[in-house]
Amino acid sequence: MELRSPAASRHPSPRGRNALLAVPIALIVVVTVVDVLAPPDVHLGPLLAAAPALTASFRGPRATALVGLIAVLAQATVAASRTTVSDLNHTLQLVALVLISAFVTGFAHLREVRERELTQLRTVAEAAQRVVLRPLRDQVGPLRLASVYLAAEAEAEIGGDLYACARTAHGTRLIIGDVRGKGLEAVGDAALVLGAFRAAAHQETDLPGLVAYVEGTVSADREDAITADRDAGPDRGDDPGERVEAFTTAAVIDVPDEEKVLRILNCGHPPPLLLRAGRVHQLDVAEPAPPLGLTEFVPATLDPQTFAFEPGDLLLLYTDGVVEARDAHGRFYPLAERVAAAPGHAPRALLDHLCADLLAHAGGRLGDDAALVAVERVAEEPSGGVEGRPGPAVTGPGPVRP
């Protein structure tokens, strides 16, 4: 699993910040030289205040104070060369420059403290995200996997996007989902769904039983949370209605080893994409189930649908943060088109290309967290089986009914 933060990547590196320090220094030099050579009625000294103010925007209090001191010395040099330092005009300029430098140095200190707090929060958030989203192995049975998590711009918030893979005796099961909301509550709900999936993936023999188990876990947790909020009384400040509206969209996939198919049970999640021979097929199920946590409000028929999944095919799972990313003109990200046009179709190469292309489309800013999982069925061995297991051929790009 690869965790990326587009917000963090936009911050200048320490080397870049040191290079930027040459800008206010150059400004001081230029203003000082021009002010010394200017006519007596022209005074450019007030422009020196821009140097420490500019430094405070990208450096800490020490660098800001140093640039402010250089600006004060430059102003004193101009005063001595034109008249005297005790001249009223230059004295007022020096006092104003000292005060401005002191103010911006204080603001630089506050900004540095805030950045340090945000860095700590971001570190904790990423650590929590890695605990919830365990890294996917590169190879699981006859499947090659790659995954990526793109954190949204909101620095201190963690999203509720989730995915997991479970290896069973007969194949591989995967889940991808998106919890409604953000923050620690969303992470807790995501951890609940993933824990239930990992527990049931090895126990339930079919997808309906697996999804029913996860649904029961989510519904029971919601009822416990609502009961706890009501028992706590009105002083708690929580709205029980918010827990009633909590739900998780998810797509659960079963890929058997001995059949060249995959089975999907979609619970209100964006449909996966299947890439075959350069063409992209959207795997829409005929009867999708409602999101997890809403089956008691909406009658649900847990009916998985089967699609062909041959060696060389690639399955792309994603959350709505990908397809809902907008460009400067408000256009959504055309995922299917970009997948078909990708230069490389290996799982890792495809995700690297899509991540760079998605961030470029959205201007480097995502409004919601985004997760992507690419699954490729490896080619058969000469004996006709995958990893020594024979499998019947299933042809055709369309769905195969059980």
Short mmCIF file of C-alpha atoms in Angstrom, two decimals:
data_model
loop_
_atom_site.label_atom_id
_atom_site.label_comp_id
_atom_site.label_asym_id
_atom_site.label_seq_id
_atom_site.Cartn_x
_atom_site.Cartn_y
_atom_site.Cartn_z
CA MET A 1 0.00 0.00 0.00
CA GLU A 2 1.28 3.42 -0.92
CA LEU A 3 0.05 6.46 0.98
CA ARG A 4 0.44 9.81 -0.75
CA SER A 5 -0.50 13.32 0.33
CA PRO A 6 -0.85 15.86 -2.49
CA ALA A 7 -1.04 18.63 0.10
CA ALA A 8 2.29 17.71 1.65
CA SER A 9 4.01 17.52 -1.72
CA ARG A 10 3.36 21.20 -2.37
CA HIS A 11 5.41 22.44 0.59
CA PRO A 12 8.88 23.69 -0.43
CA SER A 13 11.83 21.54 0.56
CA PRO A 14 14.49 22.94 2.97
CA ARG A 15 16.84 23.47 0.03
CA GLY A 16 14.13 25.36 -1.83
CA ARG A 17 13.48 27.56 1.20
CA ASN A 18 17.18 28.42 1.45
CA ALA A 19 17.19 29.38 -2.21
CA LEU A 20 14.16 31.61 -1.68
CA LEU A 21 16.06 33.49 1.03
CA ALA A 22 18.08 35.17 -1.74
CA VAL A 23 14.96 37.05 -2.88
CA PRO A 24 14.52 39.35 0.19
CA ILE A 25 18.31 39.84 0.41
CA ALA A 26 18.38 40.92 -3.23
CA LEU A 27 15.43 43.24 -2.56
CA ILE A 28 17.35 44.92 0.29
CA VAL A 29 20.42 45.40 -1.89
CA VAL A 30 18.47 46.85 -4.82
CA VAL A 31 16.40 49.22 -2.65
CA THR A 32 19.48 50.40 -0.76
CA VAL A 33 21.52 51.15 -3.90
CA VAL A 34 18.66 52.93 -5.66
CA ASP A 35 17.77 54.92 -2.53
CA VAL A 36 21.38 56.12 -2.13
CA LEU A 37 21.55 57.22 -5.77
CA ALA A 38 18.06 58.74 -5.87
CA PRO A 39 17.39 62.51 -5.71
CA PRO A 40 17.01 64.06 -2.21
CA ASP A 41 13.20 64.23 -2.44
CA VAL A 42 12.82 60.50 -3.26
CA HIS A 43 12.73 58.06 -0.32
CA LEU A 44 12.56 54.31 -0.96
CA GLY A 45 13.29 53.24 2.62
CA PRO A 46 9.72 52.07 3.37
CA LEU A 47 10.13 49.37 0.71
CA LEU A 48 12.69 47.64 2.93
CA ALA A 49 9.84 46.48 5.18
CA ALA A 50 8.80 44.08 2.42
CA ALA A 51 11.97 42.01 2.93
CA PRO A 52 11.24 40.64 6.45
CA ALA A 53 7.54 40.34 5.64
CA LEU A 54 8.39 38.22 2.60
CA THR A 55 10.81 36.08 4.59
CA ALA A 56 8.17 35.32 7.22
CA SER A 57 6.02 33.64 4.58
CA PHE A 58 8.44 30.75 4.02
CA ARG A 59 11.07 30.79 6.80
CA GLY A 60 11.08 30.70 10.57
CA PRO A 61 11.56 33.49 13.14
CA ARG A 62 15.36 33.34 13.14
CA ALA A 63 15.70 33.91 9.41
CA THR A 64 12.99 36.58 9.55
CA ALA A 65 14.76 38.42 12.38
CA LEU A 66 18.08 38.20 10.52
CA VAL A 67 16.59 39.69 7.35
CA GLY A 68 14.89 42.38 9.43
CA LEU A 69 18.23 43.25 11.05
CA ILE A 70 19.89 43.47 7.63
CA ALA A 71 17.06 45.74 6.45
CA VAL A 72 17.54 48.02 9.51
CA LEU A 73 21.29 48.22 8.87
CA ALA A 74 20.60 49.01 5.22
CA GLN A 75 18.21 51.79 6.24
CA ALA A 76 20.82 53.20 8.62
CA THR A 77 23.39 53.10 5.79
CA VAL A 78 21.04 55.04 3.52
CA ALA A 79 20.40 57.62 6.27
CA ALA A 80 24.12 58.10 6.93
CA SER A 81 24.94 58.49 3.24
CA ARG A 82 22.16 60.97 2.50
CA THR A 83 21.93 63.06 5.68
CA THR A 84 22.33 61.68 9.20
CA VAL A 85 20.78 58.84 11.16
CA SER A 86 19.28 61.38 13.57
CA ASP A 87 17.33 63.03 10.77
CA LEU A 88 13.62 62.95 11.69
CA ASN A 89 12.51 61.33 8.42
CA HIS A 90 15.08 58.56 8.60
CA THR A 91 14.57 58.10 12.33
CA LEU A 92 10.85 57.47 11.80
CA GLN A 93 11.64 55.06 8.97
CA LEU A 94 14.07 53.14 11.20
CA VAL A 95 11.56 52.93 14.06
CA ALA A 96 8.80 51.74 11.72
CA LEU A 97 11.13 49.14 10.15
CA VAL A 98 12.14 47.79 13.57
CA LEU A 99 8.51 47.49 14.66
CA ILE A 100 7.46 45.77 11.43
CA SER A 101 10.38 43.34 11.66
CA ALA A 102 9.45 42.50 15.25
CA PHE A 103 5.80 41.91 14.33
CA VAL A 104 6.52 39.65 11.35
CA THR A 105 9.11 37.73 13.38
CA GLY A 106 6.43 37.00 15.95
CA PHE A 107 4.02 35.89 13.23
CA ALA A 108 6.74 33.66 11.74
CA HIS A 109 7.13 32.02 15.15
CA LEU A 110 3.39 31.36 15.40
CA ARG A 111 3.33 29.97 11.87
CA GLU A 112 6.25 27.65 12.63
CA VAL A 113 4.52 26.35 15.76
CA ARG A 114 1.35 25.74 13.76
CA GLU A 115 3.26 23.92 11.01
CA ARG A 116 4.94 21.72 13.62
CA GLU A 117 1.55 20.80 15.09
CA LEU A 118 0.16 20.01 11.63
CA THR A 119 3.19 17.85 10.86
CA GLN A 120 2.63 15.87 14.04
CA LEU A 121 -1.07 15.49 13.29
CA ARG A 122 -0.31 14.39 9.73
CA THR A 123 2.19 11.82 11.02
CA VAL A 124 -0.36 10.40 13.45
CA ALA A 125 -3.03 10.39 10.74
CA GLU A 126 -0.81 8.50 8.31
CA ALA A 127 0.19 6.02 11.01
CA ALA A 128 -3.47 5.39 11.84
CA GLN A 129 -4.26 5.02 8.15
CA ARG A 130 -1.50 2.45 7.69
CA VAL A 131 -2.76 0.47 10.67
CA VAL A 132 -6.29 0.41 9.25
CA LEU A 133 -5.18 -0.22 5.66
CA ARG A 134 -2.69 -3.05 5.85
CA PRO A 135 -0.29 -3.16 2.90
CA LEU A 136 -1.42 -5.43 0.09
CA ARG A 137 1.08 -8.00 -1.11
CA ASP A 138 2.35 -7.67 -4.66
CA GLN A 139 1.36 -11.26 -5.47
CA VAL A 140 -1.58 -13.16 -3.99
CA GLY A 141 -2.19 -16.53 -5.58
CA PRO A 142 -2.72 -16.02 -9.32
CA LEU A 143 -3.21 -12.28 -8.86
CA ARG A 144 -0.81 -9.35 -9.03
CA LEU A 145 -1.89 -6.40 -6.88
CA ALA A 146 -1.07 -2.73 -6.44
CA SER A 147 -2.81 -0.12 -4.32
CA VAL A 148 -2.53 3.57 -3.57
CA TYR A 149 -4.24 5.94 -1.15
CA LEU A 150 -4.36 9.65 -2.01
CA ALA A 151 -5.00 11.76 1.07
CA ALA A 152 -7.11 14.87 0.54
CA GLU A 153 -5.78 18.38 1.13
CA ALA A 154 -7.30 18.73 4.61
CA GLU A 155 -4.10 18.28 6.63
CA ALA A 156 -5.41 16.97 9.94
CA GLU A 157 -8.27 14.84 8.64
CA ILE A 158 -8.17 11.19 7.70
CA GLY A 159 -10.68 9.76 5.34
CA GLY A 160 -12.82 6.65 5.49
CA ASP A 161 -11.73 5.00 2.23
CA LEU A 162 -10.85 1.35 2.74
CA TYR A 163 -9.66 -1.75 0.94
CA ALA A 164 -8.40 -5.18 1.92
CA CYS A 165 -7.50 -8.57 0.47
CA ALA A 166 -8.04 -11.99 2.05
CA ARG A 167 -6.55 -15.23 0.72
CA THR A 168 -8.83 -18.25 1.19
CA ALA A 169 -8.50 -21.94 0.42
CA HIS A 170 -10.33 -21.57 -2.89
CA GLY A 171 -9.36 -18.11 -4.09
CA THR A 172 -8.92 -14.47 -3.21
CA ARG A 173 -11.46 -12.02 -1.84
CA LEU A 174 -11.21 -8.25 -1.99
CA ILE A 175 -13.20 -5.33 -0.68
CA ILE A 176 -13.09 -1.64 -1.45
CA GLY A 177 -15.35 0.88 0.23
CA ASP A 178 -15.94 4.42 1.34
CA VAL A 179 -17.34 5.41 4.74
CA ARG A 180 -19.58 8.44 4.86
CA GLY A 181 -17.79 11.31 6.60
CA LYS A 182 -14.22 12.13 7.62
CA GLY A 183 -12.04 12.25 10.68
CA LEU A 184 -11.50 9.70 13.42
CA GLU A 185 -15.13 8.56 13.41
CA ALA A 186 -14.83 7.60 9.73
CA VAL A 187 -11.55 5.79 10.41
CA GLY A 188 -13.23 3.87 13.23
CA ASP A 189 -16.08 2.83 10.92
CA ALA A 190 -13.58 1.80 8.25
CA ALA A 191 -11.67 -0.29 10.78
CA LEU A 192 -14.95 -1.95 11.82
CA VAL A 193 -15.81 -2.88 8.22
CA LEU A 194 -12.31 -4.18 7.50
CA GLY A 195 -12.23 -6.22 10.71
CA ALA A 196 -15.58 -7.81 9.89
CA PHE A 197 -14.45 -8.56 6.33
CA ARG A 198 -11.21 -10.19 7.43
CA ALA A 199 -13.02 -12.25 10.05
CA ALA A 200 -15.74 -13.50 7.70
CA ALA A 201 -13.71 -13.89 4.50
CA HIS A 202 -12.33 -17.23 5.72
CA GLN A 203 -15.57 -18.44 7.30
CA GLU A 204 -18.34 -17.63 4.83
CA THR A 205 -18.43 -19.84 1.76
CA ASP A 206 -20.21 -17.36 -0.52
CA LEU A 207 -20.37 -13.61 -1.06
CA PRO A 208 -23.95 -13.14 0.22
CA GLY A 209 -22.98 -14.70 3.55
CA LEU A 210 -19.83 -12.57 3.73
CA VAL A 211 -21.67 -9.32 3.00
CA ALA A 212 -24.49 -10.25 5.39
CA TYR A 213 -21.93 -10.75 8.16
CA VAL A 214 -20.32 -7.35 7.49
CA GLU A 215 -23.72 -5.70 7.28
CA GLY A 216 -24.76 -7.20 10.59
CA THR A 217 -21.59 -5.94 12.25
CA VAL A 218 -22.07 -2.41 10.91
CA SER A 219 -25.76 -2.29 11.90
CA ALA A 220 -25.05 -3.60 15.40
CA ASP A 221 -22.32 -1.02 15.94
CA ARG A 222 -24.62 1.77 14.77
CA GLU A 223 -27.36 0.67 17.14
CA ASP A 224 -24.88 0.50 20.03
CA ALA A 225 -23.63 4.01 19.24
CA ILE A 226 -27.17 5.42 19.06
CA THR A 227 -28.09 3.78 22.35
CA ALA A 228 -24.96 5.13 24.03
CA ASP A 229 -25.69 8.65 22.77
CA ARG A 230 -29.24 8.52 24.07
CA ASP A 231 -28.17 7.17 27.45
CA ALA A 232 -25.57 9.94 27.76
CA GLY A 233 -28.37 12.52 27.67
CA PRO A 234 -28.62 15.90 25.92
CA ASP A 235 -25.50 17.23 27.63
CA ARG A 236 -23.32 14.98 25.49
CA GLY A 237 -24.02 17.14 22.46
CA ASP A 238 -24.04 14.29 19.91
CA ASP A 239 -26.93 13.99 17.49
CA PRO A 240 -28.23 10.39 17.28
CA GLY A 241 -29.54 11.20 13.81
CA GLU A 242 -25.99 11.45 12.53
CA ARG A 243 -25.36 7.80 13.43
CA VAL A 244 -28.62 6.76 11.77
CA GLU A 245 -27.38 8.28 8.51
CA ALA A 246 -23.97 6.59 8.75
CA PHE A 247 -23.33 4.08 5.96
CA THR A 248 -20.54 2.59 3.88
CA THR A 249 -20.53 1.94 0.16
CA ALA A 250 -18.56 -1.16 -0.75
CA ALA A 251 -17.81 -3.61 -3.54
CA VAL A 252 -16.87 -7.15 -2.51
CA ILE A 253 -15.13 -9.33 -5.09
CA ASP A 254 -14.40 -13.06 -5.08
CA VAL A 255 -11.77 -14.38 -7.53
CA PRO A 256 -11.64 -18.21 -7.49
CA ASP A 257 -8.38 -19.90 -8.41
CA GLU A 258 -9.83 -22.65 -10.57
CA GLU A 259 -12.26 -20.55 -12.60
CA LYS A 260 -11.40 -17.67 -14.90
CA VAL A 261 -14.16 -15.51 -13.48
CA LEU A 262 -14.77 -13.00 -10.72
CA ARG A 263 -17.91 -12.48 -8.71
CA ILE A 264 -19.02 -9.02 -7.56
CA LEU A 265 -21.53 -8.01 -4.93
CA ASN A 266 -21.85 -4.24 -5.15
CA CYS A 267 -23.30 -2.31 -2.21
CA GLY A 268 -23.86 1.16 -3.66
CA HIS A 269 -20.20 1.56 -4.73
CA PRO A 270 -18.89 2.87 -8.08
CA PRO A 271 -18.64 -0.09 -10.50
CA PRO A 272 -15.17 -1.58 -11.07
CA LEU A 273 -13.46 -1.33 -14.44
CA LEU A 274 -12.09 -4.29 -16.38
CA LEU A 275 -9.24 -3.67 -18.81
CA ARG A 276 -8.94 -6.32 -21.52
CA ALA A 277 -6.90 -6.06 -24.72
CA GLY A 278 -6.76 -2.27 -24.47
CA ARG A 279 -10.51 -1.88 -24.00
CA VAL A 280 -12.21 -0.84 -20.77
CA HIS A 281 -15.46 -2.48 -19.61
CA GLN A 282 -17.52 -1.11 -16.74
CA LEU A 283 -18.73 -4.00 -14.57
CA ASP A 284 -22.25 -2.89 -13.71
CA VAL A 285 -24.27 -5.40 -11.73
CA ALA A 286 -27.92 -5.93 -12.53
CA GLU A 287 -29.18 -5.73 -8.93
CA PRO A 288 -26.87 -3.71 -6.66
CA ALA A 289 -27.43 -3.94 -2.91
CA PRO A 290 -27.84 -0.84 -0.74
CA PRO A 291 -24.81 0.50 1.16
CA LEU A 292 -23.75 -1.26 4.32
CA GLY A 293 -25.75 0.00 7.27
CA LEU A 294 -28.91 0.77 5.28
CA THR A 295 -30.39 -2.67 4.67
CA GLU A 296 -32.91 -2.24 7.50
CA PHE A 297 -34.27 0.83 5.70
CA VAL A 298 -34.02 -0.49 2.12
CA PRO A 299 -34.99 -4.07 1.18
CA ALA A 300 -31.86 -5.80 -0.09
CA THR A 301 -31.24 -8.76 -2.37
CA LEU A 302 -27.67 -9.96 -1.98
CA ASP A 303 -27.20 -11.33 -5.49
CA PRO A 304 -23.60 -11.48 -6.77
CA GLN A 305 -22.92 -11.29 -10.48
CA THR A 306 -20.20 -13.20 -12.33
CA PHE A 307 -17.90 -11.76 -15.00
CA ALA A 308 -15.16 -13.34 -17.06
CA PHE A 309 -11.67 -12.65 -15.71
CA GLU A 310 -9.01 -14.22 -17.89
CA PRO A 311 -5.21 -14.23 -17.65
CA GLY A 312 -3.91 -10.81 -18.69
CA ASP A 313 -7.10 -9.02 -17.63
CA LEU A 314 -6.77 -6.17 -15.16
CA LEU A 315 -9.44 -5.13 -12.66
CA LEU A 316 -9.45 -1.57 -11.30
CA LEU A 317 -11.23 -0.80 -8.03
CA TYR A 318 -11.62 2.81 -6.92
CA THR A 319 -13.54 5.12 -4.61
CA ASP A 320 -15.68 8.08 -5.58
CA GLY A 321 -12.89 10.52 -4.70
CA VAL A 322 -11.31 9.54 -8.04
CA VAL A 323 -14.27 10.03 -10.39
CA GLU A 324 -15.57 13.10 -8.51
CA ALA A 325 -12.33 15.05 -8.80
CA ARG A 326 -12.95 18.20 -10.85
CA ASP A 327 -10.68 20.32 -12.98
CA ALA A 328 -10.65 24.12 -13.17
CA HIS A 329 -13.75 24.04 -15.42
CA GLY A 330 -15.73 21.77 -13.11
CA ARG A 331 -15.39 18.63 -15.26
CA PHE A 332 -15.17 15.27 -13.53
CA TYR A 333 -12.17 13.04 -14.00
CA PRO A 334 -12.80 10.65 -16.95
CA LEU A 335 -11.33 7.55 -15.35
CA ALA A 336 -12.32 5.01 -18.03
CA GLU A 337 -10.82 7.13 -20.82
CA ARG A 338 -7.58 7.69 -18.91
CA VAL A 339 -7.26 3.99 -18.10
CA ALA A 340 -7.61 3.04 -21.77
CA ALA A 341 -5.02 5.66 -22.76
CA ALA A 342 -2.49 4.72 -20.06
CA PRO A 343 0.96 3.83 -21.48
CA GLY A 344 1.47 0.87 -19.12
CA HIS A 345 -1.11 -1.62 -17.93
CA ALA A 346 0.84 -3.43 -15.22
CA PRO A 347 -0.84 -2.78 -11.84
CA ARG A 348 1.87 -0.54 -10.34
CA ALA A 349 2.62 1.30 -13.60
CA LEU A 350 -1.08 1.93 -14.17
CA LEU A 351 -1.64 3.34 -10.68
CA ASP A 352 1.45 5.55 -10.87
CA HIS A 353 0.19 6.99 -14.15
CA LEU A 354 -3.36 7.48 -12.86
CA CYS A 355 -2.19 9.19 -9.66
CA ALA A 356 -0.06 11.71 -11.55
CA ASP A 357 -2.82 12.28 -14.12
CA LEU A 358 -5.52 12.65 -11.45
CA LEU A 359 -3.56 15.25 -9.49
CA ALA A 360 -2.80 17.15 -12.70
CA HIS A 361 -6.50 17.10 -13.62
CA ALA A 362 -7.51 18.40 -10.17
CA GLY A 363 -4.78 21.03 -10.02
CA GLY A 364 -2.96 19.16 -7.26
CA ARG A 365 -5.91 19.46 -4.87
CA LEU A 366 -8.37 16.68 -4.14
CA GLY A 367 -11.65 17.49 -2.47
CA ASP A 368 -11.95 13.97 -1.05
CA ASP A 369 -9.65 11.08 -0.28
CA ALA A 370 -9.18 8.64 -3.14
CA ALA A 371 -8.16 4.98 -3.16
CA LEU A 372 -7.22 2.77 -6.10
CA VAL A 373 -6.55 -0.97 -6.28
CA ALA A 374 -5.38 -2.71 -9.46
CA VAL A 375 -5.69 -6.50 -9.76
CA GLU A 376 -4.20 -8.45 -12.66
CA ARG A 377 -4.64 -12.15 -13.33
CA VAL A 378 -1.26 -13.53 -14.29
CA ALA A 379 -0.76 -15.50 -17.46
CA GLU A 380 -1.14 -19.24 -17.43
CA GLU A 381 1.79 -21.59 -17.16
CA PRO A 382 2.55 -23.84 -20.15
CA SER A 383 0.71 -26.71 -18.43
CA GLY A 384 -2.50 -24.69 -18.72
CA GLY A 385 -2.91 -23.84 -15.04
CA VAL A 386 -2.11 -20.89 -12.81
CA GLU A 387 0.44 -21.79 -10.18
CA GLY A 388 -0.09 -25.47 -11.00
CA ARG A 389 -3.89 -25.30 -10.80
CA PRO A 390 -5.86 -26.07 -13.97
CA GLY A 391 -8.82 -23.88 -14.77
CA PRO A 392 -11.62 -24.01 -17.35
CA ALA A 393 -11.62 -21.27 -19.95
CA VAL A 394 -14.32 -18.59 -19.87
CA THR A 395 -14.50 -16.40 -22.94
CA GLY A 396 -16.19 -13.14 -23.75
CA PRO A 397 -15.98 -9.73 -22.05
CA GLY A 398 -19.54 -9.71 -20.77
CA PRO A 399 -21.05 -11.03 -17.56
CA VAL A 400 -21.43 -14.74 -16.92
CA ARG A 401 -24.51 -15.61 -14.89
CA PRO A 402 -24.05 -18.19 -12.12
#
